[in-house]
Amino acid sequence: MTARPGGSDEVSLPFGQGRISGTLGIFLGALSVLAVLCFHFPEYLTTPELRRAYPVDVLRWVLLAGMVLAVFFGALSLLLSPSKRLGFAGIALALVAQWLGGAHVEVDAFDAPVVSFGFDWLVLALLANSLVFVFIERVWPLRAEQPTLRRGWRLDLAYYAVSHLGVGVVLLATTFFSESLFGWAVNDDLQGVIRSQPFLLQLIEVLFVADLTQYAGHRAMHEIPSLWRFHAVHHCPEAMDWLSGSRMHFVELLLIRALVITPVYLLGFSEAAVNAYVIWVGIQGVLIHSNTRIPFGWLDQLVVTPHFHHWHHAADAEAIDRNYAANLPVIDRLFGTYVGNRGRWPERYGVVGKPLPESFFGQLLYPFMGGSGKS
Ligand SMILES: [Zn+2]
Ligand SMILES: [Zn+2]
């Protein structure tokens, strides 16, 4: 695994030289260590909403498979690569996971603290997202020359980790926001009518209501300069892929989530409809940033696809402040901010003007220091 010179963290992973297997070994070994820690400290490291639904025996088998595969890929790398660093690191991480108790750590009853970190959510989402989306990006790439570990991947991985670890805090803060500020507006009769509708109808309504609020918030972040400085962080990646969408300032994360959750809470949709919506946006949010030209056909007109959202991130003049919707393109058509450009993809991505700092903390402070640029 070699990083390019010039400060870039881009890593080339040519086939057959033991770097792909070495990287996979480290990846699975590191996730295994984190997973074992979740079994040891579930009260602090797991998400209450998730752990209630866990098929624990299945997760233990997944953990065991992760450790075995980490050793397998580590050994493969040792065979193929002249440098033994990667191979040994993957095997060492798997051995640490085993030394910590592996898949056999007993979980005792515990009292849950008010807030916990989502290490379980990070491990499971990263495993599932990387498995599915790296596959899609290799099979149907938009820019085949763009490596999986492209420039800026470490920063985006840091954003990905922070947003997943902080899922409990975000949930608590946004629920508190909507219930304490808008609790007075809850109407039981209205909620009863909404909940009595068929599931599919409720799901479509949640999507529409949530996307309408998201549209308003997103557009405000583009048009109000003090808000744009927060949102510019999401627009600064110059390469699009499944990981780049996680680059988001925590103020925006809280603001948009609180905004979207409030009408959904007030209207009182059924738990099944809200859960389906959360799963949908979880997958959709990653997919629309992906480096893929997977053909969606007519679906392109109905739901937001990578093509639609790539144009939102484009630095090309024709696409500035267009395609705000996260799920339903019809909302941009309604408000006159739709750009189609069928059959064409953007030339470049990122903010126009002065570039943002490239470090996590530099970007954290950036909105408070003033800034410029637009996309
Ligand atoms: Zn935007
Ligand atoms: Zn985006």
mmCIF file of C-alpha atoms and ligand atoms in Angstrom:
data_model
loop_
_atom_site.group_PDB
_atom_site.id
_atom_site.type_symbol
_atom_site.label_atom_id
_atom_site.label_comp_id
_atom_site.label_asym_id
_atom_site.label_seq_id
_atom_site.Cartn_x
_atom_site.Cartn_y
_atom_site.Cartn_z
ATOM 1 C CA MET A 1 0.000 0.000 0.000
ATOM 2 C CA THR A 2 1.700 3.202 -1.099
ATOM 3 C CA ALA A 3 0.483 6.760 -0.678
ATOM 4 C CA ARG A 4 1.128 9.187 -3.513
ATOM 5 C CA PRO A 5 3.706 11.925 -2.902
ATOM 6 C CA GLY A 6 2.677 15.569 -2.473
ATOM 7 C CA GLY A 7 0.600 15.200 0.688
ATOM 8 C CA SER A 8 -2.140 13.145 -0.982
ATOM 9 C CA ASP A 9 -3.479 10.131 0.879
ATOM 10 C CA GLU A 10 -4.496 8.392 -2.367
ATOM 11 C CA VAL A 11 -3.508 4.738 -2.252
ATOM 12 C CA SER A 12 -3.046 2.564 -5.310
ATOM 13 C CA LEU A 13 -4.123 -1.041 -4.918
ATOM 14 C CA PRO A 14 -2.935 -2.949 -7.989
ATOM 15 C CA PHE A 15 -4.211 -6.496 -8.405
ATOM 16 C CA GLY A 16 -1.978 -9.440 -7.510
ATOM 17 C CA GLN A 17 0.602 -7.644 -5.352
ATOM 18 C CA GLY A 18 -0.847 -8.435 -1.940
ATOM 19 C CA ARG A 19 -2.010 -4.886 -1.245
ATOM 20 C CA ILE A 20 -5.732 -5.529 -1.720
ATOM 21 C CA SER A 21 -5.630 -8.602 0.522
ATOM 22 C CA GLY A 22 -3.417 -6.778 3.053
ATOM 23 C CA THR A 23 -5.829 -3.823 3.209
ATOM 24 C CA LEU A 24 -8.813 -6.169 3.562
ATOM 25 C CA GLY A 25 -7.049 -8.031 6.369
ATOM 26 C CA ILE A 26 -6.411 -4.804 8.303
ATOM 27 C CA PHE A 27 -9.969 -3.572 7.647
ATOM 28 C CA LEU A 28 -11.595 -6.786 8.901
ATOM 29 C CA GLY A 29 -9.127 -7.153 11.777
ATOM 30 C CA ALA A 30 -9.822 -3.599 12.997
ATOM 31 C CA LEU A 31 -13.606 -4.085 12.745
ATOM 32 C CA SER A 32 -13.272 -7.374 14.674
ATOM 33 C CA VAL A 33 -11.437 -5.641 17.532
ATOM 34 C CA LEU A 34 -14.145 -2.941 17.679
ATOM 35 C CA ALA A 35 -16.890 -5.598 17.601
ATOM 36 C CA VAL A 36 -15.345 -7.533 20.496
ATOM 37 C CA LEU A 37 -15.142 -4.301 22.498
ATOM 38 C CA CYS A 38 -18.893 -3.825 21.829
ATOM 39 C CA PHE A 39 -19.540 -7.237 23.430
ATOM 40 C CA HIS A 40 -17.431 -6.214 26.443
ATOM 41 C CA PHE A 41 -18.967 -2.762 26.986
ATOM 42 C CA PRO A 42 -22.436 -2.873 25.383
ATOM 43 C CA GLU A 43 -23.802 -0.226 27.734
ATOM 44 C CA TYR A 44 -21.342 2.404 26.469
ATOM 45 C CA LEU A 45 -20.503 1.243 22.944
ATOM 46 C CA THR A 46 -23.799 0.059 21.455
ATOM 47 C CA THR A 47 -26.934 1.848 20.293
ATOM 48 C CA PRO A 48 -30.040 1.063 22.415
ATOM 49 C CA GLU A 49 -32.392 1.134 19.390
ATOM 50 C CA LEU A 50 -30.227 -1.424 17.581
ATOM 51 C CA ARG A 51 -29.241 -3.770 20.400
ATOM 52 C CA ARG A 52 -32.897 -4.443 21.193
ATOM 53 C CA ALA A 53 -33.267 -6.015 17.738
ATOM 54 C CA TYR A 54 -29.954 -7.881 17.498
ATOM 55 C CA PRO A 55 -29.855 -11.574 16.589
ATOM 56 C CA VAL A 56 -26.821 -11.988 18.871
ATOM 57 C CA ASP A 57 -25.923 -15.511 17.725
ATOM 58 C CA VAL A 58 -25.815 -14.391 14.085
ATOM 59 C CA LEU A 59 -23.597 -11.440 15.026
ATOM 60 C CA ARG A 60 -21.206 -13.778 16.843
ATOM 61 C CA TRP A 61 -20.889 -15.853 13.664
ATOM 62 C CA VAL A 62 -20.292 -12.690 11.607
ATOM 63 C CA LEU A 63 -17.555 -11.675 14.056
ATOM 64 C CA LEU A 64 -15.941 -15.098 13.860
ATOM 65 C CA ALA A 65 -16.051 -14.965 10.051
ATOM 66 C CA GLY A 66 -14.471 -11.479 10.146
ATOM 67 C CA MET A 67 -11.581 -12.705 12.289
ATOM 68 C CA VAL A 68 -10.997 -15.812 10.164
ATOM 69 C CA LEU A 69 -11.074 -13.746 6.958
ATOM 70 C CA ALA A 70 -8.678 -11.177 8.471
ATOM 71 C CA VAL A 71 -6.172 -13.980 9.077
ATOM 72 C CA PHE A 72 -6.821 -15.454 5.607
ATOM 73 C CA PHE A 73 -6.305 -12.142 3.788
ATOM 74 C CA GLY A 74 -3.315 -11.306 5.994
ATOM 75 C CA ALA A 75 -1.711 -14.643 5.086
ATOM 76 C CA LEU A 76 -2.507 -14.128 1.400
ATOM 77 C CA SER A 77 -0.824 -10.730 1.530
ATOM 78 C CA LEU A 78 2.260 -12.274 3.163
ATOM 79 C CA LEU A 79 2.453 -14.717 0.262
ATOM 80 C CA LEU A 80 1.958 -12.130 -2.489
ATOM 81 C CA SER A 81 3.634 -8.989 -1.193
ATOM 82 C CA PRO A 82 7.358 -8.361 -0.801
ATOM 83 C CA SER A 83 6.487 -6.004 2.079
ATOM 84 C CA LYS A 84 5.102 -7.972 5.029
ATOM 85 C CA ARG A 85 3.745 -4.993 6.967
ATOM 86 C CA LEU A 86 0.109 -5.171 5.823
ATOM 87 C CA GLY A 87 -0.187 -8.952 6.171
ATOM 88 C CA PHE A 88 1.245 -8.983 9.693
ATOM 89 C CA ALA A 89 -0.932 -6.036 10.761
ATOM 90 C CA GLY A 90 -4.178 -7.780 9.680
ATOM 91 C CA ILE A 91 -3.217 -11.043 11.432
ATOM 92 C CA ALA A 92 -2.118 -9.137 14.557
ATOM 93 C CA LEU A 93 -5.485 -7.329 14.762
ATOM 94 C CA ALA A 94 -7.373 -10.634 14.428
ATOM 95 C CA LEU A 95 -5.210 -12.120 17.200
ATOM 96 C CA VAL A 96 -5.913 -9.107 19.433
ATOM 97 C CA ALA A 97 -9.666 -9.621 18.804
ATOM 98 C CA GLN A 98 -9.288 -13.301 19.767
ATOM 99 C CA TRP A 99 -7.175 -12.438 22.815
ATOM 100 C CA LEU A 100 -9.936 -10.069 23.971
ATOM 101 C CA GLY A 101 -12.413 -12.948 23.942
ATOM 102 C CA GLY A 102 -13.364 -13.163 20.259
ATOM 103 C CA ALA A 103 -16.886 -14.320 19.491
ATOM 104 C CA HIS A 104 -17.401 -15.860 22.948
ATOM 105 C CA VAL A 105 -17.623 -12.820 25.236
ATOM 106 C CA GLU A 106 -20.547 -13.224 27.634
ATOM 107 C CA VAL A 107 -22.906 -10.253 27.964
ATOM 108 C CA ASP A 108 -24.344 -9.671 31.450
ATOM 109 C CA ALA A 109 -27.435 -7.589 32.239
ATOM 110 C CA PHE A 110 -26.616 -3.902 32.614
ATOM 111 C CA ASP A 111 -28.113 -0.488 33.335
ATOM 112 C CA ALA A 112 -27.891 1.684 30.235
ATOM 113 C CA PRO A 113 -26.501 5.206 30.611
ATOM 114 C CA VAL A 114 -28.418 8.154 29.081
ATOM 115 C CA VAL A 115 -26.148 8.327 26.051
ATOM 116 C CA SER A 116 -23.872 5.734 24.507
ATOM 117 C CA PHE A 117 -21.554 5.659 21.486
ATOM 118 C CA GLY A 118 -22.604 3.852 18.315
ATOM 119 C CA PHE A 119 -19.532 1.625 17.831
ATOM 120 C CA ASP A 120 -21.879 -1.218 16.857
ATOM 121 C CA TRP A 121 -23.555 1.009 14.261
ATOM 122 C CA LEU A 122 -20.148 2.065 12.916
ATOM 123 C CA VAL A 123 -18.896 -1.527 12.563
ATOM 124 C CA LEU A 124 -22.082 -2.909 10.964
ATOM 125 C CA ALA A 125 -22.702 0.052 8.638
ATOM 126 C CA LEU A 126 -19.082 0.223 7.503
ATOM 127 C CA LEU A 127 -19.025 -3.500 6.816
ATOM 128 C CA ALA A 128 -22.313 -3.455 4.863
ATOM 129 C CA ASN A 129 -21.670 -0.157 3.038
ATOM 130 C CA SER A 130 -18.147 -1.011 1.936
ATOM 131 C CA LEU A 131 -19.169 -4.509 0.850
ATOM 132 C CA VAL A 132 -22.108 -3.345 -1.268
ATOM 133 C CA PHE A 133 -20.887 -0.004 -2.599
ATOM 134 C CA VAL A 134 -17.252 -0.836 -3.370
ATOM 135 C CA PHE A 135 -18.662 -3.766 -5.369
ATOM 136 C CA ILE A 136 -21.121 -1.484 -7.226
ATOM 137 C CA GLU A 137 -18.391 1.107 -7.890
ATOM 138 C CA ARG A 138 -16.065 -1.540 -9.338
ATOM 139 C CA VAL A 139 -18.731 -3.237 -11.479
ATOM 140 C CA TRP A 140 -20.549 -0.095 -12.765
ATOM 141 C CA PRO A 141 -18.014 2.693 -12.257
ATOM 142 C CA LEU A 142 -18.647 6.252 -13.373
ATOM 143 C CA ARG A 143 -14.940 7.122 -13.249
ATOM 144 C CA ALA A 144 -13.112 3.804 -13.418
ATOM 145 C CA GLU A 145 -9.744 5.531 -13.003
ATOM 146 C CA GLN A 146 -10.717 6.804 -9.532
ATOM 147 C CA PRO A 147 -9.254 4.440 -6.909
ATOM 148 C CA THR A 148 -11.309 3.185 -3.951
ATOM 149 C CA LEU A 149 -8.839 4.803 -1.554
ATOM 150 C CA ARG A 150 -8.809 8.099 -3.473
ATOM 151 C CA ARG A 151 -7.523 11.435 -2.268
ATOM 152 C CA GLY A 152 -9.336 12.529 0.905
ATOM 153 C CA TRP A 153 -10.608 9.068 1.939
ATOM 154 C CA ARG A 154 -9.086 9.308 5.413
ATOM 155 C CA LEU A 155 -10.898 12.560 6.131
ATOM 156 C CA ASP A 156 -14.202 11.149 4.878
ATOM 157 C CA LEU A 157 -13.695 8.004 6.939
ATOM 158 C CA ALA A 158 -13.192 10.233 9.993
ATOM 159 C CA TYR A 159 -16.505 12.002 9.230
ATOM 160 C CA TYR A 160 -18.171 8.627 8.694
ATOM 161 C CA ALA A 161 -16.869 7.379 12.060
ATOM 162 C CA VAL A 162 -17.855 10.508 13.996
ATOM 163 C CA SER A 163 -21.391 10.627 12.574
ATOM 164 C CA HIS A 164 -21.963 6.934 13.311
ATOM 165 C CA LEU A 165 -20.430 7.042 16.807
ATOM 166 C CA GLY A 166 -22.527 10.108 17.621
ATOM 167 C CA VAL A 167 -25.822 8.677 16.364
ATOM 168 C CA GLY A 168 -27.201 8.463 19.925
ATOM 169 C CA VAL A 169 -26.359 12.090 20.699
ATOM 170 C CA VAL A 170 -27.902 13.312 17.425
ATOM 171 C CA LEU A 171 -31.057 11.268 18.039
ATOM 172 C CA LEU A 172 -31.373 12.556 21.587
ATOM 173 C CA ALA A 173 -30.765 16.198 20.605
ATOM 174 C CA THR A 174 -33.141 16.192 17.629
ATOM 175 C CA THR A 175 -35.925 14.390 19.520
ATOM 176 C CA PHE A 176 -35.539 16.854 22.389
ATOM 177 C CA PHE A 177 -35.685 19.733 19.890
ATOM 178 C CA SER A 178 -38.937 18.626 18.239
ATOM 179 C CA GLU A 179 -40.693 17.460 21.408
ATOM 180 C CA SER A 180 -39.805 20.444 23.588
ATOM 181 C CA LEU A 181 -40.430 23.111 20.943
ATOM 182 C CA PHE A 182 -43.363 21.583 19.071
ATOM 183 C CA GLY A 183 -44.937 19.173 21.564
ATOM 184 C CA TRP A 184 -47.858 21.598 21.987
ATOM 185 C CA ALA A 185 -48.816 21.144 18.314
ATOM 186 C CA VAL A 186 -49.420 17.382 18.528
ATOM 187 C CA ASN A 187 -52.982 16.523 17.540
ATOM 188 C CA ASP A 188 -54.075 13.018 18.548
ATOM 189 C CA ASP A 189 -57.018 12.923 16.119
ATOM 190 C CA LEU A 190 -54.833 13.873 13.167
ATOM 191 C CA GLN A 191 -52.183 11.329 14.174
ATOM 192 C CA GLY A 192 -54.872 8.649 14.473
ATOM 193 C CA VAL A 193 -56.074 9.319 10.916
ATOM 194 C CA ILE A 194 -52.513 9.255 9.545
ATOM 195 C CA ARG A 195 -51.639 6.035 11.366
ATOM 196 C CA SER A 196 -54.760 4.293 10.081
ATOM 197 C CA GLN A 197 -53.572 4.623 6.457
ATOM 198 C CA PRO A 198 -51.907 1.719 4.633
ATOM 199 C CA PHE A 199 -48.160 1.354 5.233
ATOM 200 C CA LEU A 200 -47.123 2.178 1.657
ATOM 201 C CA LEU A 201 -49.161 5.378 1.590
ATOM 202 C CA GLN A 202 -47.618 6.464 4.890
ATOM 203 C CA LEU A 203 -44.134 5.732 3.547
ATOM 204 C CA ILE A 204 -44.739 7.900 0.461
ATOM 205 C CA GLU A 205 -46.095 10.679 2.679
ATOM 206 C CA VAL A 206 -43.098 10.499 5.052
ATOM 207 C CA LEU A 207 -40.779 10.705 2.046
ATOM 208 C CA PHE A 208 -42.599 13.715 0.643
ATOM 209 C CA VAL A 209 -42.961 15.599 3.953
ATOM 210 C CA ALA A 210 -39.370 14.902 5.005
ATOM 211 C CA ASP A 211 -38.000 15.845 1.591
ATOM 212 C CA LEU A 212 -39.992 19.064 1.504
ATOM 213 C CA THR A 213 -38.461 20.184 4.815
ATOM 214 C CA GLN A 214 -35.072 18.934 3.716
ATOM 215 C CA TYR A 215 -35.420 20.948 0.507
ATOM 216 C CA ALA A 216 -36.216 24.139 2.461
ATOM 217 C CA GLY A 217 -33.316 23.626 4.867
ATOM 218 C CA HIS A 218 -30.888 22.628 2.126
ATOM 219 C CA ARG A 219 -31.810 25.592 -0.059
ATOM 220 C CA ALA A 220 -31.469 27.951 2.915
ATOM 221 C CA MET A 221 -27.976 26.575 3.499
ATOM 222 C CA HIS A 222 -27.063 27.472 -0.087
ATOM 223 C CA GLU A 223 -28.668 30.912 -0.119
ATOM 224 C CA ILE A 224 -27.851 32.296 3.341
ATOM 225 C CA PRO A 225 -24.100 33.004 3.461
ATOM 226 C CA SER A 226 -23.639 32.240 7.183
ATOM 227 C CA LEU A 227 -25.320 28.833 6.687
ATOM 228 C CA TRP A 228 -23.465 28.138 3.430
ATOM 229 C CA ARG A 229 -20.173 28.178 5.336
ATOM 230 C CA PHE A 230 -21.362 25.089 7.236
ATOM 231 C CA HIS A 231 -22.772 23.396 4.149
ATOM 232 C CA ALA A 232 -19.628 24.152 2.103
ATOM 233 C CA VAL A 233 -17.958 21.344 4.076
ATOM 234 C CA HIS A 234 -20.317 18.835 2.427
ATOM 235 C CA HIS A 235 -19.540 20.322 -0.988
ATOM 236 C CA CYS A 236 -15.761 20.486 -0.721
ATOM 237 C CA PRO A 237 -14.850 16.921 -1.840
ATOM 238 C CA GLU A 238 -13.563 17.036 -5.395
ATOM 239 C CA ALA A 239 -14.198 13.326 -5.928
ATOM 240 C CA MET A 240 -17.560 11.661 -5.451
ATOM 241 C CA ASP A 241 -17.954 8.161 -4.047
ATOM 242 C CA TRP A 242 -19.910 6.207 -1.426
ATOM 243 C CA LEU A 243 -17.795 7.661 1.381
ATOM 244 C CA SER A 244 -17.690 11.306 0.284
ATOM 245 C CA GLY A 245 -21.308 12.016 1.276
ATOM 246 C CA SER A 246 -20.431 11.556 4.938
ATOM 247 C CA ARG A 247 -18.418 14.776 4.894
ATOM 248 C CA MET A 248 -20.808 17.050 6.777
ATOM 249 C CA HIS A 249 -20.317 19.666 9.497
ATOM 250 C CA PHE A 250 -21.944 18.532 12.752
ATOM 251 C CA VAL A 251 -23.985 21.785 12.922
ATOM 252 C CA GLU A 252 -25.562 20.921 9.555
ATOM 253 C CA LEU A 253 -26.115 17.332 10.672
ATOM 254 C CA LEU A 254 -28.040 18.500 13.750
ATOM 255 C CA LEU A 255 -29.886 21.290 11.951
ATOM 256 C CA ILE A 256 -31.158 19.239 9.003
ATOM 257 C CA ARG A 257 -32.017 16.174 11.115
ATOM 258 C CA ALA A 258 -33.988 18.320 13.595
ATOM 259 C CA LEU A 259 -35.761 20.046 10.732
ATOM 260 C CA VAL A 260 -36.708 16.795 8.999
ATOM 261 C CA ILE A 261 -37.724 14.896 12.124
ATOM 262 C CA THR A 262 -40.122 17.596 13.392
ATOM 263 C CA PRO A 263 -42.994 17.305 10.863
ATOM 264 C CA VAL A 264 -42.600 13.504 10.851
ATOM 265 C CA TYR A 265 -42.976 13.550 14.643
ATOM 266 C CA LEU A 266 -45.932 15.978 14.555
ATOM 267 C CA LEU A 267 -47.846 13.976 11.968
ATOM 268 C CA GLY A 268 -47.309 10.800 13.985
ATOM 269 C CA PHE A 269 -46.569 8.261 11.238
ATOM 270 C CA SER A 270 -46.479 4.610 12.306
ATOM 271 C CA GLU A 271 -43.213 3.200 13.617
ATOM 272 C CA ALA A 272 -43.018 0.820 10.641
ATOM 273 C CA ALA A 273 -43.278 3.708 8.128
ATOM 274 C CA VAL A 274 -40.681 5.811 9.981
ATOM 275 C CA ASN A 275 -38.302 2.836 10.283
ATOM 276 C CA ALA A 276 -38.679 2.082 6.555
ATOM 277 C CA TYR A 277 -37.948 5.745 5.781
ATOM 278 C CA VAL A 278 -34.822 5.710 8.005
ATOM 279 C CA ILE A 279 -33.525 2.569 6.248
ATOM 280 C CA TRP A 280 -34.331 4.106 2.855
ATOM 281 C CA VAL A 281 -32.454 7.389 3.518
ATOM 282 C CA GLY A 282 -29.558 5.459 5.067
ATOM 283 C CA ILE A 283 -29.026 3.548 1.823
ATOM 284 C CA GLN A 284 -30.040 6.421 -0.454
ATOM 285 C CA GLY A 285 -27.648 8.885 1.201
ATOM 286 C CA VAL A 286 -24.691 6.646 0.405
ATOM 287 C CA LEU A 287 -25.873 5.576 -3.061
ATOM 288 C CA ILE A 288 -26.434 9.081 -4.484
ATOM 289 C CA HIS A 289 -22.823 10.103 -3.814
ATOM 290 C CA SER A 290 -21.385 6.871 -5.228
ATOM 291 C CA ASN A 291 -18.963 6.757 -8.118
ATOM 292 C CA THR A 292 -21.362 4.767 -10.268
ATOM 293 C CA ARG A 293 -23.332 5.083 -13.486
ATOM 294 C CA ILE A 294 -25.536 2.131 -12.610
ATOM 295 C CA PRO A 295 -28.484 2.417 -15.042
ATOM 296 C CA PHE A 296 -31.715 3.386 -13.275
ATOM 297 C CA GLY A 297 -33.827 3.946 -16.395
ATOM 298 C CA TRP A 298 -37.178 5.609 -15.702
ATOM 299 C CA LEU A 299 -36.528 5.492 -11.931
ATOM 300 C CA ASP A 300 -34.232 8.457 -12.562
ATOM 301 C CA GLN A 301 -37.347 10.615 -12.970
ATOM 302 C CA LEU A 302 -39.033 9.300 -9.834
ATOM 303 C CA VAL A 303 -36.328 9.190 -7.167
ATOM 304 C CA VAL A 304 -33.009 10.931 -6.636
ATOM 305 C CA THR A 305 -30.176 8.896 -8.173
ATOM 306 C CA PRO A 306 -26.383 9.383 -8.305
ATOM 307 C CA HIS A 307 -26.784 11.301 -11.602
ATOM 308 C CA PHE A 308 -29.183 13.810 -10.006
ATOM 309 C CA HIS A 309 -27.105 14.363 -6.877
ATOM 310 C CA HIS A 310 -23.761 14.430 -8.707
ATOM 311 C CA TRP A 311 -25.128 17.468 -10.550
ATOM 312 C CA HIS A 312 -25.927 19.029 -7.178
ATOM 313 C CA HIS A 313 -22.228 18.665 -6.255
ATOM 314 C CA ALA A 314 -20.999 19.878 -9.643
ATOM 315 C CA ALA A 315 -18.755 22.919 -9.797
ATOM 316 C CA ASP A 316 -19.940 23.519 -13.394
ATOM 317 C CA ALA A 317 -21.662 26.929 -13.644
ATOM 318 C CA GLU A 318 -24.928 25.509 -15.041
ATOM 319 C CA ALA A 319 -25.507 23.400 -11.928
ATOM 320 C CA ILE A 320 -24.774 25.821 -9.085
ATOM 321 C CA ASP A 321 -27.704 25.863 -6.603
ATOM 322 C CA ARG A 322 -29.696 23.139 -8.389
ATOM 323 C CA ASN A 323 -31.118 19.706 -7.480
ATOM 324 C CA TYR A 324 -31.603 20.181 -3.744
ATOM 325 C CA ALA A 325 -33.969 17.243 -3.152
ATOM 326 C CA ALA A 326 -32.621 14.191 -1.358
ATOM 327 C CA ASN A 327 -35.318 11.723 -2.428
ATOM 328 C CA LEU A 328 -37.875 13.116 -4.868
ATOM 329 C CA PRO A 329 -36.727 15.148 -7.915
ATOM 330 C CA VAL A 330 -40.315 16.373 -8.386
ATOM 331 C CA ILE A 331 -39.732 18.861 -5.543
ATOM 332 C CA ASP A 332 -36.992 20.615 -7.543
ATOM 333 C CA ARG A 333 -39.269 20.619 -10.592
ATOM 334 C CA LEU A 334 -42.020 22.259 -8.490
ATOM 335 C CA PHE A 335 -39.725 25.040 -7.275
ATOM 336 C CA GLY A 336 -37.810 25.583 -10.519
ATOM 337 C CA THR A 337 -34.404 24.375 -9.333
ATOM 338 C CA TYR A 338 -34.236 21.166 -11.377
ATOM 339 C CA VAL A 339 -31.370 20.471 -13.728
ATOM 340 C CA GLY A 340 -31.600 17.269 -15.758
ATOM 341 C CA ASN A 341 -28.609 17.091 -18.099
ATOM 342 C CA ARG A 342 -29.586 13.576 -19.130
ATOM 343 C CA GLY A 343 -26.737 11.519 -20.541
ATOM 344 C CA ARG A 344 -24.108 13.972 -19.289
ATOM 345 C CA TRP A 345 -22.116 13.989 -16.050
ATOM 346 C CA PRO A 346 -20.375 16.941 -14.367
ATOM 347 C CA GLU A 347 -16.863 17.911 -15.414
ATOM 348 C CA ARG A 348 -15.756 18.644 -11.853
ATOM 349 C CA TYR A 349 -16.980 18.780 -8.252
ATOM 350 C CA GLY A 350 -16.259 20.941 -5.229
ATOM 351 C CA VAL A 351 -16.619 24.543 -4.133
ATOM 352 C CA VAL A 352 -15.828 27.396 -6.480
ATOM 353 C CA GLY A 353 -13.362 29.957 -5.135
ATOM 354 C CA LYS A 354 -11.080 29.662 -2.143
ATOM 355 C CA PRO A 355 -10.665 26.013 -1.111
ATOM 356 C CA LEU A 356 -11.582 24.865 2.392
ATOM 357 C CA PRO A 357 -9.023 23.569 4.899
ATOM 358 C CA GLU A 358 -8.248 19.880 4.339
ATOM 359 C CA SER A 359 -8.195 18.742 7.966
ATOM 360 C CA PHE A 360 -11.133 17.639 10.108
ATOM 361 C CA PHE A 361 -10.584 20.336 12.731
ATOM 362 C CA GLY A 362 -9.835 22.974 10.096
ATOM 363 C CA GLN A 363 -13.232 22.270 8.553
ATOM 364 C CA LEU A 364 -14.872 22.170 11.971
ATOM 365 C CA LEU A 365 -13.697 25.729 12.636
ATOM 366 C CA TYR A 366 -14.063 26.990 9.051
ATOM 367 C CA PRO A 367 -17.690 28.270 9.312
ATOM 368 C CA PHE A 368 -16.782 30.338 12.351
ATOM 369 C CA MET A 369 -13.789 31.969 10.640
ATOM 370 C CA GLY A 370 -15.656 33.315 7.600
ATOM 371 C CA GLY A 371 -15.280 31.888 4.119
ATOM 372 C CA SER A 372 -16.279 32.130 0.517
ATOM 373 C CA GLY A 373 -16.847 29.944 -2.518
ATOM 374 C CA LYS A 374 -20.017 28.449 -3.973
ATOM 375 C CA SER A 375 -21.326 25.222 -5.319
HETATM 376 ZN ZN ZN B 1 -25.921 21.346 -1.165
HETATM 377 ZN ZN ZN B 2 -24.373 15.419 -1.151
#
